[in-house]
Short mmCIF file of C-alpha atoms in Angstrom, two decimals:
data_model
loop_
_atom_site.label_atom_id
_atom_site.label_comp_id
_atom_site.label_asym_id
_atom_site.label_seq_id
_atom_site.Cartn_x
_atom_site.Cartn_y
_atom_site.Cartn_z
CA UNK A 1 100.06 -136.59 -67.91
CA UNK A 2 99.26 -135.58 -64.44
CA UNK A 3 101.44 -136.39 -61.74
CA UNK A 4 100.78 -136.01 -57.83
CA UNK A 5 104.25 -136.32 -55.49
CA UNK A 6 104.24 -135.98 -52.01
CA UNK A 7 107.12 -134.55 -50.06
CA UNK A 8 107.76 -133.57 -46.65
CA UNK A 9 109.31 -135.29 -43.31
CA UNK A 10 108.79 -138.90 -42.51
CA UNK A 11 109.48 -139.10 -38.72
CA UNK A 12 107.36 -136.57 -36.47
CA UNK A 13 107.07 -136.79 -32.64
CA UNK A 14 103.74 -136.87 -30.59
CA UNK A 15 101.78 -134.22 -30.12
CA UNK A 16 103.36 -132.11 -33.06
CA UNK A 17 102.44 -131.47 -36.35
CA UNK A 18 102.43 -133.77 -39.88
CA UNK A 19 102.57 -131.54 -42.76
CA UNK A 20 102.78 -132.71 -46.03
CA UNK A 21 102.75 -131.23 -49.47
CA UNK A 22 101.56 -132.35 -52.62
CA UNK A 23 103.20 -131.22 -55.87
CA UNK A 24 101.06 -131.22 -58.89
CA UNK A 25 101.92 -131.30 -62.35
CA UNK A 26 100.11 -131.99 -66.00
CA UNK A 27 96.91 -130.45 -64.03
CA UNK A 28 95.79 -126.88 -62.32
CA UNK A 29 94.86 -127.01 -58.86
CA UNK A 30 92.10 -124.18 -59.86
CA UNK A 31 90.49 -125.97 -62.40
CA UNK A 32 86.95 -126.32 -61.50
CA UNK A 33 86.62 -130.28 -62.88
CA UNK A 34 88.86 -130.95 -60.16
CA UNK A 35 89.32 -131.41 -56.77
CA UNK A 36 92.68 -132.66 -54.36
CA UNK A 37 92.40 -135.20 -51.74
CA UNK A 38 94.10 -136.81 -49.04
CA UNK A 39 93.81 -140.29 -48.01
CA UNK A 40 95.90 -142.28 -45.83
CA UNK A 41 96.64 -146.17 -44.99
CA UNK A 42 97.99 -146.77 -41.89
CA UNK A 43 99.80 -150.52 -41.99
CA UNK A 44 97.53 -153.46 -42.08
CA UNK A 45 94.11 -151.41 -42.23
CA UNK A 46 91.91 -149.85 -45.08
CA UNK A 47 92.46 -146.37 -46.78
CA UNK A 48 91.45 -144.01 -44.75
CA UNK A 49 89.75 -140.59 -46.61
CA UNK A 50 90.88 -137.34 -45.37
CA UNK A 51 89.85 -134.26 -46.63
CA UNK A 52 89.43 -132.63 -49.93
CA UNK A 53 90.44 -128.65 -51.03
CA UNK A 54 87.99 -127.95 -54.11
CA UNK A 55 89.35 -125.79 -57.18
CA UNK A 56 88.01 -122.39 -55.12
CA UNK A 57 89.85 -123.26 -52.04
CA UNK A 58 87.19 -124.12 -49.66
CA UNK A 59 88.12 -127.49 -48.13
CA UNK A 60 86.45 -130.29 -46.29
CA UNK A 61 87.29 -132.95 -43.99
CA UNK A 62 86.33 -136.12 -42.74
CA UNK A 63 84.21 -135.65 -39.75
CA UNK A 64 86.47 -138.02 -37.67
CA UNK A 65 89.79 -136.14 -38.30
CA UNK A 66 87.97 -132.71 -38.72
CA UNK A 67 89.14 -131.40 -35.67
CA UNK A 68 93.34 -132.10 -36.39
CA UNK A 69 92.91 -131.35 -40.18
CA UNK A 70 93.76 -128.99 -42.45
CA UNK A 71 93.89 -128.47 -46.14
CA UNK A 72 95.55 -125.73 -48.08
CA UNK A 73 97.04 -124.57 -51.46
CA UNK A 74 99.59 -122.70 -52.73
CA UNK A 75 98.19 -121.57 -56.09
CA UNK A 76 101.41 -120.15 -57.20
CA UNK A 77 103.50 -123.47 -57.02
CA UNK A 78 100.47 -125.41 -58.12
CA UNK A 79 100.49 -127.29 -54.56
CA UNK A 80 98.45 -128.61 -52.05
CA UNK A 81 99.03 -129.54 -48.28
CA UNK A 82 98.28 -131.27 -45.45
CA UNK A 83 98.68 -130.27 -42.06
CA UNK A 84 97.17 -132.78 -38.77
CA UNK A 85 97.78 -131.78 -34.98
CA UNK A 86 98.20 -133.31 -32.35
CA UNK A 87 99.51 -136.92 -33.66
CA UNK A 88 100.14 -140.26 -32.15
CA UNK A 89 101.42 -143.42 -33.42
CA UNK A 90 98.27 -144.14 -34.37
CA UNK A 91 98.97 -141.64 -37.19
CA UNK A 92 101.29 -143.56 -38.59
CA UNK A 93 100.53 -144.25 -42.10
CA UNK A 94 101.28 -143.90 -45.95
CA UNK A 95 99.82 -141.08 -47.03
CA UNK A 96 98.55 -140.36 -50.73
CA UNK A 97 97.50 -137.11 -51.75
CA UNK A 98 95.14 -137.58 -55.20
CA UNK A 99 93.09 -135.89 -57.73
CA UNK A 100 89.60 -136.71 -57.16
CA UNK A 101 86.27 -136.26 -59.63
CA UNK A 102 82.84 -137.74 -59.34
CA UNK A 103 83.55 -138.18 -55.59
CA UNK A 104 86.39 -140.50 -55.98
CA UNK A 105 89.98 -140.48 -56.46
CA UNK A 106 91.40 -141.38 -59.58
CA UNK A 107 95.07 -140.19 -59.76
CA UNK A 108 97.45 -140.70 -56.97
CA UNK A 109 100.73 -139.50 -55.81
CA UNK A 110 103.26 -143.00 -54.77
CA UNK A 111 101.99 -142.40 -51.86
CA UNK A 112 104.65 -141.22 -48.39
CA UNK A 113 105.79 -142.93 -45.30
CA UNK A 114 105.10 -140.95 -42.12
CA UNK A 115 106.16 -142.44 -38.48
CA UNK A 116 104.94 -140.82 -35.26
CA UNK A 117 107.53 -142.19 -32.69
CA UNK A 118 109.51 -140.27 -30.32
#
């Protein structure tokens, strides 16, 4: 059975960094029928697509966040993160990190709390 869990803090200040990692088991980050997402909800709005790092690395982002965004792997721990710049409080969110196929995500992580407040 795969499983997705997110980890990483769940308070960061304006203007620094959110990273997030995704730890993936029951599934290999390098195999080519899949492909790892992020997607966020801040409260009271719609999920919010992120990015995407396919099974050879290369990522891709959502042309609104493009510019804060980045997407790695560790290939060695089977992982995947996230990393956005510059955040505000309009940042804050719940952030899911997922398996996606057929360009759409079918297995999520429980999803992760991050505030940006100072």
């Amino acid at each position: 059975q795969v499983q997705l869990q997110e980890s990483g803090p769940g308070l960061v200040k304006p203007s620094q960094t959110l990273s997030l990692t995704c730890t993936v088991s029951g599934s290999s980050i390098t195999n080519n029928e899949n492909a790892w997402s992020w997607i966020r909800q801040p409260p009271g709005k719609d999920l919010e697509w992120m990015g995407i790092i396919y099974a050879d690395g290369s990522p891709y982002y959502s042309p609104s966040l493009k510019s804060r965004t980045s997407i790695s792997r560790d290939t060695t721990k089977n992982q995947f993160s996230l990393q956005l710049s510059s955040v505000t409080p309009e940042d804050t969110a719940v952030y899911y990190c997922a398996r996606q196929n057929y360009n759409a995500p079918h297995y999520w992580g429980q999803g992760t709390q991050v505030t940006v407040s100072s």
